[in-house]
Coordinates of C-alpha atoms and ligand atoms in Angstrom, one line a residue:
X1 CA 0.0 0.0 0.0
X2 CA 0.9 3.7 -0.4
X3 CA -0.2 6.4 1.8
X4 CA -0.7 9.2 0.5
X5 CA -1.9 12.9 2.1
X6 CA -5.5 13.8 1.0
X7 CA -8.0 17.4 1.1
X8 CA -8.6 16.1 4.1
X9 CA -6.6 13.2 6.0
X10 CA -4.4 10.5 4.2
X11 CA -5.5 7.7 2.2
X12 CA -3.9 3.8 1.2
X13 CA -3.6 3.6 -2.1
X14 CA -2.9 0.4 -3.8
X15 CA 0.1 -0.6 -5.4
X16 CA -1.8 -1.9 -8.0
X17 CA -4.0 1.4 -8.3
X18 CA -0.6 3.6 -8.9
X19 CA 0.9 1.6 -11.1
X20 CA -1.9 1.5 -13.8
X21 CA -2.2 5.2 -13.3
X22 CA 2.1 5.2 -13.9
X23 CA 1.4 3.1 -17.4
X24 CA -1.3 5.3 -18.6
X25 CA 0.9 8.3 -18.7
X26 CA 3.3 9.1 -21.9
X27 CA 5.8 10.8 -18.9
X28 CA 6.6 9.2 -16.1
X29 CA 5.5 8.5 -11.8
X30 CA 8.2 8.7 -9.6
X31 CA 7.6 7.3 -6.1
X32 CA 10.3 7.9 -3.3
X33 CA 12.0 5.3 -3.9
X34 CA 12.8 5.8 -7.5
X35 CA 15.8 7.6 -9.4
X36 CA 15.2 10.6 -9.9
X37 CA 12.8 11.1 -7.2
X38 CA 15.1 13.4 -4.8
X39 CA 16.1 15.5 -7.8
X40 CA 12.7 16.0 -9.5
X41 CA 11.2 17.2 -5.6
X42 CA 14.0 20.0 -5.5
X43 CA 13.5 24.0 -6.2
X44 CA 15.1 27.1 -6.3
X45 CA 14.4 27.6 -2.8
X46 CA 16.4 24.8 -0.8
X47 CA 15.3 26.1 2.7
X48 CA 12.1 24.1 1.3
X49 CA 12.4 20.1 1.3
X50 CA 8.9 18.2 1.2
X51 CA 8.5 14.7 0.1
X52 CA 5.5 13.9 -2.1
X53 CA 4.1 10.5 -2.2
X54 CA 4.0 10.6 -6.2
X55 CA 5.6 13.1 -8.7
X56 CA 4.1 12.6 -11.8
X57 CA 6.7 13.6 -14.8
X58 CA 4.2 15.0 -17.3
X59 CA 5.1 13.7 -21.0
X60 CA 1.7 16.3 -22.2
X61 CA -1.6 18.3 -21.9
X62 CA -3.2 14.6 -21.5
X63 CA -1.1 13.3 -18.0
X64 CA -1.8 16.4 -16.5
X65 CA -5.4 15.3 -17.3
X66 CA -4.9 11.9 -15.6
X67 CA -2.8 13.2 -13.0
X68 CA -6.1 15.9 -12.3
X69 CA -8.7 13.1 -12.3
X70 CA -6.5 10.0 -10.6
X71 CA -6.0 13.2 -7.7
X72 CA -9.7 13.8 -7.7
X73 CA -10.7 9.8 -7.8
X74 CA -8.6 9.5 -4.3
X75 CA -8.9 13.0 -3.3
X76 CA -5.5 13.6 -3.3
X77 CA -3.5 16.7 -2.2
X78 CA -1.8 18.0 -5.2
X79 CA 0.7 21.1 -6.4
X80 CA 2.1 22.1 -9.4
X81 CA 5.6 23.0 -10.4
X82 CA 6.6 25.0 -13.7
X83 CA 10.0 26.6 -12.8
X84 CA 10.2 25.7 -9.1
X85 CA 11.1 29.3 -8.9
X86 CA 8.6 30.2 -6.3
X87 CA 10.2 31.2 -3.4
X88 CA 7.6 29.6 -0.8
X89 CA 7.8 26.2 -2.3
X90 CA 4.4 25.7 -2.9
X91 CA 5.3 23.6 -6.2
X92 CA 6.1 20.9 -4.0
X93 CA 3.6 19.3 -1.5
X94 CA 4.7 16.8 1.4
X95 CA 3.0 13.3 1.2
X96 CA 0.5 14.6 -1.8
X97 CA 0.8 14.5 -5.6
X98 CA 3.2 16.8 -7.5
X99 CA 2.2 17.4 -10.9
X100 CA 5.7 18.1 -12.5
X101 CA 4.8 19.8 -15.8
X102 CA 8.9 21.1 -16.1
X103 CA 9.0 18.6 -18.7
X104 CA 6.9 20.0 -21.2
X105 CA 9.2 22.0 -23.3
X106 CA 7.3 22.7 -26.2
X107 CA 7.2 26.0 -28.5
X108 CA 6.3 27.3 -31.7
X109 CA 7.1 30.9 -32.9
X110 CA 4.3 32.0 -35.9
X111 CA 6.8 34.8 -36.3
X112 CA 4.7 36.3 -39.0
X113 CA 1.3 36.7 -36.7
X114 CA 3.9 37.8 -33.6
X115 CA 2.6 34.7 -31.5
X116 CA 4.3 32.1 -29.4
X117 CA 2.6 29.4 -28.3
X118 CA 4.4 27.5 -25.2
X119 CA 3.9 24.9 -22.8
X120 CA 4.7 25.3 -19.2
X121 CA 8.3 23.7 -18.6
X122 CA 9.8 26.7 -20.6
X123 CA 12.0 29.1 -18.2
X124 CA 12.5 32.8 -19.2
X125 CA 15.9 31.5 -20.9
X126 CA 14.4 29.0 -23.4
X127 CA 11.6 31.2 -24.2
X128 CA 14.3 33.8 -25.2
X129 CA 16.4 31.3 -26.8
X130 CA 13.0 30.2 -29.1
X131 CA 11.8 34.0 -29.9
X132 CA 15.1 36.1 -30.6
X133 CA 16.4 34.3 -33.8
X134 CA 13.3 36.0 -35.2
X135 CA 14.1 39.4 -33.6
X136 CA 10.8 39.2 -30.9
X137 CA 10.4 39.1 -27.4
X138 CA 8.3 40.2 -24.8
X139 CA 8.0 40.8 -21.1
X140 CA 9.6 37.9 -18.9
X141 CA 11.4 38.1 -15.7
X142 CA 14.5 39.4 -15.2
X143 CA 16.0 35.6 -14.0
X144 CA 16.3 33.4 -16.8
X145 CA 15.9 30.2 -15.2
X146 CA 12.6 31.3 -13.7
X147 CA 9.7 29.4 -14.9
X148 CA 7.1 31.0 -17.3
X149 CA 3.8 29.6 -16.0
X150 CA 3.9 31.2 -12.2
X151 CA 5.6 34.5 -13.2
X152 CA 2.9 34.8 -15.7
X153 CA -0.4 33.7 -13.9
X154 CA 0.6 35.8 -11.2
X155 CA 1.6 39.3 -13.3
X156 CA 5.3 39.5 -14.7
X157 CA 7.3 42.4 -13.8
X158 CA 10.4 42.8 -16.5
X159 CA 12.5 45.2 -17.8
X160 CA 10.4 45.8 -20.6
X161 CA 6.8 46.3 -18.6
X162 CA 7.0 49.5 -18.8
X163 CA 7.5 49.6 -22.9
X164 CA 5.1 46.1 -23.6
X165 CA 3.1 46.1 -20.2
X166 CA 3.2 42.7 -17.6
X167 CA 3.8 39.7 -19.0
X168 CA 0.2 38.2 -18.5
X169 CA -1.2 41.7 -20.4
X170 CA 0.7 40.0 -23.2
X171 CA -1.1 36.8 -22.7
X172 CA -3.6 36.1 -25.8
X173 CA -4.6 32.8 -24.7
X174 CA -3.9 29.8 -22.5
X175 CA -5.6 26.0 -22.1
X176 CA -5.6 25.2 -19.0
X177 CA -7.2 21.6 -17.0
X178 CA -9.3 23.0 -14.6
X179 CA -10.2 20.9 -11.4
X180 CA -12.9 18.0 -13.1
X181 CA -10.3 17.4 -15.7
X182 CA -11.5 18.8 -18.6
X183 CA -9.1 21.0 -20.8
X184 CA -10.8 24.5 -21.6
X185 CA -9.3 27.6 -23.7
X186 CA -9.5 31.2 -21.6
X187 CA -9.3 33.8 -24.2
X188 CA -11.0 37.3 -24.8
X189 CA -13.7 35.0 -26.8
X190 CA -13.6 31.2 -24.4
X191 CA -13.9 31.5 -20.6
X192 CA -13.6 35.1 -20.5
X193 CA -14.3 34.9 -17.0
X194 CA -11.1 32.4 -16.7
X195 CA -9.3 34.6 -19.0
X196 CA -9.5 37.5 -16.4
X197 CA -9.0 35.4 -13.2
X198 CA -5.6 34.0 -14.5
X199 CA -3.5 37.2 -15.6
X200 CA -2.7 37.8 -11.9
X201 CA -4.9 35.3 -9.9
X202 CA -2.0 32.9 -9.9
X203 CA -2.4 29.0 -9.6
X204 CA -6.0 29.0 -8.3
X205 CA -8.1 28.3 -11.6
X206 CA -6.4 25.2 -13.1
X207 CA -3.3 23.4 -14.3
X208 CA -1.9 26.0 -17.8
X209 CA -0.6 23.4 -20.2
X210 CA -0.2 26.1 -23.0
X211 CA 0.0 30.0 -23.5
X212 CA -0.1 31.8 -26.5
X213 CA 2.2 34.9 -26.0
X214 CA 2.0 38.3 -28.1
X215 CA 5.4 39.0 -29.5
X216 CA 7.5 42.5 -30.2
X217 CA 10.1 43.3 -32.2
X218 CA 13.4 43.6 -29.7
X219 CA 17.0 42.2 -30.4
X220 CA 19.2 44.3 -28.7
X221 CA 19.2 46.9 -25.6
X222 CA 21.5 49.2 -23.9
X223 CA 22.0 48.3 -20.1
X224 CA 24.3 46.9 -17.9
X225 CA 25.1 48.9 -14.2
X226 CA 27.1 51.4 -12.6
X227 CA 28.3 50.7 -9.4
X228 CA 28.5 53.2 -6.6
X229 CA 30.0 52.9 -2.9
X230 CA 27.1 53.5 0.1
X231 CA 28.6 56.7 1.2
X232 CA 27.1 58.3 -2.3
X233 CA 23.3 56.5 -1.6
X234 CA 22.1 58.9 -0.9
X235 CA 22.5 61.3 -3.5
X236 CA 22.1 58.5 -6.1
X237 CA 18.7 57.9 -4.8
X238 CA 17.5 61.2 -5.2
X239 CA 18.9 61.6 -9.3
X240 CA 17.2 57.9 -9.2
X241 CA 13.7 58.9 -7.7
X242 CA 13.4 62.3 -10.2
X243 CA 15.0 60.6 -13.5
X244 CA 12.7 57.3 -13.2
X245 CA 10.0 59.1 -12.0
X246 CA 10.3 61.3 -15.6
X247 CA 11.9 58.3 -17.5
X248 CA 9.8 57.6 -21.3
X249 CA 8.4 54.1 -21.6
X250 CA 11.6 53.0 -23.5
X251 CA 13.6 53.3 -20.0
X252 CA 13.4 51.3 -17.3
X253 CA 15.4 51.4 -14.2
X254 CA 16.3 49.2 -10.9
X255 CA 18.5 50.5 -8.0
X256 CA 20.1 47.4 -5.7
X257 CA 21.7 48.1 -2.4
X258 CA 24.0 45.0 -1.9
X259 CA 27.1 43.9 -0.6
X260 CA 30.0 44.2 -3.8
X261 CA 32.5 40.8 -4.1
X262 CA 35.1 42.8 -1.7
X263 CA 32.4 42.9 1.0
X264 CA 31.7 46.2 0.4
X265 CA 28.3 48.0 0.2
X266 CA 26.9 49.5 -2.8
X267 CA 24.4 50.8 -4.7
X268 CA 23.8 50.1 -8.0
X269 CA 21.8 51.7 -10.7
X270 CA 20.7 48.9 -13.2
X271 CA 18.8 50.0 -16.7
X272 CA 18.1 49.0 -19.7
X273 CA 16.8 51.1 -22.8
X274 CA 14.9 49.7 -25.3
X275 CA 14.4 52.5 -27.5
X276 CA 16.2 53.4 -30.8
X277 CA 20.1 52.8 -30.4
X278 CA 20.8 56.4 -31.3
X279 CA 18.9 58.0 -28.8
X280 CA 20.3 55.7 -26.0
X281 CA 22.9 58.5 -25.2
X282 CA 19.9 61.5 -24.7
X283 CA 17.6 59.0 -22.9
X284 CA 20.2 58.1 -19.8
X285 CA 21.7 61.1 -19.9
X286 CA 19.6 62.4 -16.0
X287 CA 21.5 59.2 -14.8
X288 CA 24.8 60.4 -15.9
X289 CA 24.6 63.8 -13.6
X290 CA 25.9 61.0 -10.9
X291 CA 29.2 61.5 -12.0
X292 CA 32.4 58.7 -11.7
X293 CA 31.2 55.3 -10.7
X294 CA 33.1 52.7 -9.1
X295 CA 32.3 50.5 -12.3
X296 CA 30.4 51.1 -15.1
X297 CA 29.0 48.2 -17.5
X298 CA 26.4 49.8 -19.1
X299 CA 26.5 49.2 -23.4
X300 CA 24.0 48.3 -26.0
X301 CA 24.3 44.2 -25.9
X302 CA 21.4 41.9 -27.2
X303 CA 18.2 41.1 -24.8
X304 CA 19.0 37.7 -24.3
X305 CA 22.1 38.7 -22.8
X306 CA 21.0 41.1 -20.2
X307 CA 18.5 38.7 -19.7
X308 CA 20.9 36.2 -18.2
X309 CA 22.8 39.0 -16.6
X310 CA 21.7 38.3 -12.9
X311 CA 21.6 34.5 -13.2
X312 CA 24.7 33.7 -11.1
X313 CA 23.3 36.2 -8.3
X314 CA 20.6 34.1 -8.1
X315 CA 21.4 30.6 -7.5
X316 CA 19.3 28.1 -5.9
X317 CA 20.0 28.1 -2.1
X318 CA 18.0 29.0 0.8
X319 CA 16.2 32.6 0.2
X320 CA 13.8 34.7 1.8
X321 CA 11.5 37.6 0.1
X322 CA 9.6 40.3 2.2
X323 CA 8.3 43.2 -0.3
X324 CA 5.9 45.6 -1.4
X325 CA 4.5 48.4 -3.7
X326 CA 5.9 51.8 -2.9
X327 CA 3.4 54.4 -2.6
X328 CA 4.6 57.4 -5.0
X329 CA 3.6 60.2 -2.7
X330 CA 5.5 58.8 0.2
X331 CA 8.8 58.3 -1.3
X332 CA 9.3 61.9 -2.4
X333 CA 9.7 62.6 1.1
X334 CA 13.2 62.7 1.9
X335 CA 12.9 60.9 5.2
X336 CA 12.3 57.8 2.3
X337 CA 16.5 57.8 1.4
X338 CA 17.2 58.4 5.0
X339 CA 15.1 55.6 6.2
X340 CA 16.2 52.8 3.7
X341 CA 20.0 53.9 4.2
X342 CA 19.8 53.7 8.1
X343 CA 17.8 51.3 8.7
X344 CA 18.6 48.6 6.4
X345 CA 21.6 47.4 7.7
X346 CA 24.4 47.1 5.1
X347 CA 26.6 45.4 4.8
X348 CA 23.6 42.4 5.2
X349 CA 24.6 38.8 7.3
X350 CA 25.0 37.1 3.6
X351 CA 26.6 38.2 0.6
X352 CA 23.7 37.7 -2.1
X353 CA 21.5 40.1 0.4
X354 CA 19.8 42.9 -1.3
X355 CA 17.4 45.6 -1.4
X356 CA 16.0 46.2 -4.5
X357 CA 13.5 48.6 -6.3
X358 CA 11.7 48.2 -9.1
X359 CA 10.9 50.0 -11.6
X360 CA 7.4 50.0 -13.0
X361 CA 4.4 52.2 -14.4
X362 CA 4.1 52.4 -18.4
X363 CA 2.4 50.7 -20.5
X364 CA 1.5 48.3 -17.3
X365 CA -0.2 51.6 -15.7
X366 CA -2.0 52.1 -18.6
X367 CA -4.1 48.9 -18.6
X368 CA -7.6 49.4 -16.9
X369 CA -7.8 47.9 -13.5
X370 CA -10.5 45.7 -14.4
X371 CA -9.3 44.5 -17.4
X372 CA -7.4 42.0 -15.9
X373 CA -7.2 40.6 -12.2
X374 CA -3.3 42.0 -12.1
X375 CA -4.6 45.2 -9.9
X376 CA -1.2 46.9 -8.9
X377 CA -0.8 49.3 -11.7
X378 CA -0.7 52.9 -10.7
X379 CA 2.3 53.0 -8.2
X380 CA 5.9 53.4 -10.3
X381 CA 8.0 51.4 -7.9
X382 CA 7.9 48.0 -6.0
X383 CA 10.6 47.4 -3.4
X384 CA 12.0 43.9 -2.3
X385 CA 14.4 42.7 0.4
X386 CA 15.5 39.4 -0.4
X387 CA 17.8 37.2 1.8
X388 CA 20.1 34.9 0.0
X389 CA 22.5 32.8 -0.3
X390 CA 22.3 31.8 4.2
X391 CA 23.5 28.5 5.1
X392 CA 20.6 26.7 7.3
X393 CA 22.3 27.5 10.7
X394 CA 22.1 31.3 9.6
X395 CA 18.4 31.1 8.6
X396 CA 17.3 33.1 11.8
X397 CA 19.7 35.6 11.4
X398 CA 18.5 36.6 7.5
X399 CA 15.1 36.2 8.2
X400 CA 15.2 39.3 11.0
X401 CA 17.7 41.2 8.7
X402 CA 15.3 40.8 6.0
X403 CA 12.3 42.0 8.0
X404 CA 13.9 44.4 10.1
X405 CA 14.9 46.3 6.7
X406 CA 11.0 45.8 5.5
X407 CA 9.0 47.2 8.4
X408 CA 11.5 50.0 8.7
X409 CA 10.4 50.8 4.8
X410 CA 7.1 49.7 5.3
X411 CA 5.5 52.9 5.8
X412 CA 6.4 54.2 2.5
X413 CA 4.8 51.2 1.2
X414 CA 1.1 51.5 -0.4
X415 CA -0.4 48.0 1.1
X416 CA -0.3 46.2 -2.0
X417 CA 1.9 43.3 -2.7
X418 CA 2.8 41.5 -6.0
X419 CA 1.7 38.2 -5.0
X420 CA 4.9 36.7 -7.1
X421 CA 6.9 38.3 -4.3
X422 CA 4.8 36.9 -1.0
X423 CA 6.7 34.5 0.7
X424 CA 5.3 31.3 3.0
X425 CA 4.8 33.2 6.3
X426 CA 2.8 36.2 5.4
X427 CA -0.9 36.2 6.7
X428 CA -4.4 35.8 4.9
X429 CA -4.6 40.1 4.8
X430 CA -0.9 40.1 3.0
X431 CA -2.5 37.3 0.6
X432 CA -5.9 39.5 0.4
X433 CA -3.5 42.4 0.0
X434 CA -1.8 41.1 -3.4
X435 CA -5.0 40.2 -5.3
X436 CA -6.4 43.6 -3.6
X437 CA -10.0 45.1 -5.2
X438 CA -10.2 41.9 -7.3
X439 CA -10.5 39.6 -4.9
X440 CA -14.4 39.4 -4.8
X441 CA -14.7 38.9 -8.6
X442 CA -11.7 36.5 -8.1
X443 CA -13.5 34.4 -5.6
X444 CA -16.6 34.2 -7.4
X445 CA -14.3 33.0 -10.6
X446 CA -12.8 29.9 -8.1
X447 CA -16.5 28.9 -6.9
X448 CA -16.7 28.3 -10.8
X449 CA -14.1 26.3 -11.7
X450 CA -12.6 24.9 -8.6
X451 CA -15.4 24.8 -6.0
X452 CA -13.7 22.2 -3.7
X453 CA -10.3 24.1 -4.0
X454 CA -8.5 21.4 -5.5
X455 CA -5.6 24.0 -6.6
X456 CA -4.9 24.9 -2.7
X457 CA -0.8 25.0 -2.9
X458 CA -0.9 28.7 -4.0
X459 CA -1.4 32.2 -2.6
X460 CA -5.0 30.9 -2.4
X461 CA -8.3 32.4 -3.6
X462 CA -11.2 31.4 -1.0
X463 CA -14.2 31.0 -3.2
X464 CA -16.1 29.9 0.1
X465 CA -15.5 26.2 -0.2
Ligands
FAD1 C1 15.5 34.4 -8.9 C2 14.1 34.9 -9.1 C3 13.9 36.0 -9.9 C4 12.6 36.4 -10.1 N1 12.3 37.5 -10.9 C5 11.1 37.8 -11.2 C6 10.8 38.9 -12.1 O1 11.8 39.5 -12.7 N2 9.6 39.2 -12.4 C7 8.5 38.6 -11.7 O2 7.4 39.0 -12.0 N3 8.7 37.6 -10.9 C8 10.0 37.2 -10.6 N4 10.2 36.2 -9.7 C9 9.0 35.6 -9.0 C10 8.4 34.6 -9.9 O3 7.4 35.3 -10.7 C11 7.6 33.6 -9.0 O4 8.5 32.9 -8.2 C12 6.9 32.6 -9.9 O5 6.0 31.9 -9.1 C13 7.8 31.6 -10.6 O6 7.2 30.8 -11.5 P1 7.7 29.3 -11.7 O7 6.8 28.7 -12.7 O8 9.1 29.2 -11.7 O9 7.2 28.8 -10.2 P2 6.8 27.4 -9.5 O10 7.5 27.5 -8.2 O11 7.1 26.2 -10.4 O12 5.3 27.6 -9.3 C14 4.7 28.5 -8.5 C15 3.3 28.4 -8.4 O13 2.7 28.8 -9.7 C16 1.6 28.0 -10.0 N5 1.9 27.2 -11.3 C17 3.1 26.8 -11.7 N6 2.9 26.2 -12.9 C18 1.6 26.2 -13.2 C19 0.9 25.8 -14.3 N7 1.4 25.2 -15.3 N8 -0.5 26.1 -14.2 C20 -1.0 26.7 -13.2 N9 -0.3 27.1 -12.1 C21 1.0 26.9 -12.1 C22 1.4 27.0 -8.8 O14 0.5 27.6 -8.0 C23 2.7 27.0 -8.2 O15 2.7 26.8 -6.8 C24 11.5 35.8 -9.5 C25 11.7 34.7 -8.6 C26 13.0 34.2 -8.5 C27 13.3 33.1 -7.6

């Protein structure tokens, strides 16, 4: 027998009963015991290390069906994983079943209708790698190993939000299994309702096993970083505040306070211009009143590099998140620079530490708020403290660095959250917080399609079940 975790206790399932559900997939079940198992249960996060009874290796759209309806039959616990990038784990479920859908690789560029259509085991990197040999990209996070399906369904912040808007506003269609098992279409003409919910509800409405992607013409950028020691934060702050504030769609900008490779603290201003080549000079020129920087990187260089740029910052390890929406009024005030550079605590316990802002508004800001269930769109920056990079023993330690830094910037915060960003121990409000004046229509959207809250391993949507 195999015990597995249910909705609602545990169950003993024969082995008999999982192995004819193991031969009708075209991918493959791996149970505990099996090669592969320890490996395929692993993501980014490794502060995170649950043990499902079952992962089920998804070889197509149609085991993600069986996977659905074999969970349902037993009424098993079950999460998803596309990337694994989420930092609170949630892909991964102890003692349930894990529907692995990291396998599913597939793409097809119609280059000539500006269309991809992808399944949901792409990360950031091979959707790059599949749309800019035809010169087109469009809004992906800023991490190419990231996953595509959870950075979409939940919003997608990018560097080019501000020129192309989130990356779910350039979500055409998907087909997704919802929680009976059938497969349905959510498009501006199928499931509008479902269509809405899922460009910013996240997880909660079904299983995506394709997205079809609007495309732009993009091959190349001007970005990299300038580098600047802690004593000037403050004054690069205040050109960074005014010049992003009054930066055209083709500019977007980050700051990151972190700790340089010579234990050093810095600040770093991080854009990336989109816009014509020949005006890239012109358009950064407010950032250049800074003067010398310790190190300047900043060049025209194609997407798909500066799209890999902060990979090896980002390895997988044990990380923490606590972040929020800045509210624009707030930060003008000058207590704002004084604030973040006293309070946050440089140089941080671990080396990958940062603070880092955001830059949004644009095209994102100029999609109506009901238009899609993504809600944040009015504020121009978002602000995250991540810890990174800890060994377990020093897991305490980052935690309170990471949220003494947030509640001392949490009053120039707006109350929103990018749900993307939440991490495992924030409360119901935080969650209510990050799907914000949707959440109503959004919980009237999951009492459609997932009534018993079969998709539960999420930032979860109460429908009222
Ligand atoms: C290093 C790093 C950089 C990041 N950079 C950015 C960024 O630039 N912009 C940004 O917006 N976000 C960014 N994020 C946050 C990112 O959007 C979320 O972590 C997102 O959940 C990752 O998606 P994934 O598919 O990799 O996640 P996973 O961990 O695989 O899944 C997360 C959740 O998404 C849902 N999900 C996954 N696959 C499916 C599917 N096929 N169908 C339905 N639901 C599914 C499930 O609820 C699952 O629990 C970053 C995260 C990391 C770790």
């Amino acid at each position: 027998m195999i015990e597995a975790r249910t909705l609602r206790g545990t169950v003993e399932l024969t082995e008999r009963a999982v192995a004819a559900f193991g031969r009708a997939l075209a991918g493959r079940l791996l149970l505990p015991t099996q090669d592969g198992y320890d490996d395929a249960r692993l993501v980014w996060n490794r502060m995170i290390d649950r043990r499902p009874a079952m992962i089920v290796r998804c070889g197509g759209a149609d085991d993600v069906v069986h996977a659905v309806r074999f969970a349902r039959e037993h009424d098993l616990l079950l999460s998803v994983r596309g990337g694994g990038h989420n930092v609170t784990g949630a892909a991964v479920c102890d003692g349930g079943l894990m529907i692995d859908a990291s396998t599913m690789k597939g793409r097809r560029v119609d280059a000539a209708a500006g269309v991809i259509t992808a399944e949901p085991g792409l990360t950031w990197k091979d959707f790059d790698t599949a749309t800019q040999p035809f010169g087109l990209a469009t809004t992906g996070g800023i991490v190419s190993t990231t996953g595509i399906p959870g950075l979409t369904l939940g919003g997608g912040h990018g560097w080019l939000a501000r020129k192309y808007g989130l990356t779910c506003d350039n979500l055409l269609a998907a087909r997704l299994v919802t929680a009976d098992g059938r497969v349905v279409t959510a498009s501006a003409e199928d499931n509008p309702d479902l269509y809405w919910a899922i460009r910013g509800g996240g997880g909660n409405f079904g299983i995506a096993v394709s997205f079809d992607f609007r495309l732009h013409p993009l091959t190349s950028v001007v970005a990299g970083y300038r580098l600047y020691p802690m004593t000037r934060a403050a004054e690069v702050l205040d050109v960074y505040r005014d010049s992003a504030a009054a930066a055209p769609d083709d500019l977007t900008v980050y700051v990151i306070v972190t700790v340089w490779s010579d234990g050093q603290p810095v600040i770093a201003i991080v854009p990336c211009y989109s816009g014509p080549v020949d005006r890239a000079e012109q358009t950064l020129r407010p950032l250049s009143r800074l003067g010398a920087p310790l190190s300047d990187t900043i060049r025209p260089m194609a997407y798909g590099e500066l799209q890999t740029m902060f990979d090896a910052t980002n390895p997988p390890g044990a990380w923490y998140y606590k972040s929020g929406y800045l509210d624009d009024a707030k930060i003008r005030d000058d207590r704002f620079i004084d604030v973040l550079l006293s309070q946050s605590d440089f140089p941080s316990p671990s080396p990958l530490s940062r603070i880092v802002i955001e830059h949004l508004g644009g095209a994102m800001a100029r999609v109506a708020p009901g238009d899609t269930a993504f809600t944040h769109r009015s504020g121009v920056f978002d602000l995250i403290v991540i810890a990174g990079g800890f060994r377990p023993d020093e897991t305490d330690k980052n935690v309170a660095w990471a949220r003494r830094a947030w509640s001392a910037m949490r009053p120039f915060m707006s109350g929103g959250v990018y749900v993307n960003y939440l991490d495992a121990d924030e409360g119901s409000e935080r969650v209510k917080a990050a799907y914000g004046a949707t959440y109503d229509r959004l919980a009237a959207v999951k009492r459609r399609y997932d009534p018993d809250n079969v998709f539960r391993l999420n930032q979860n949507i109460h429908g009222g079940h």
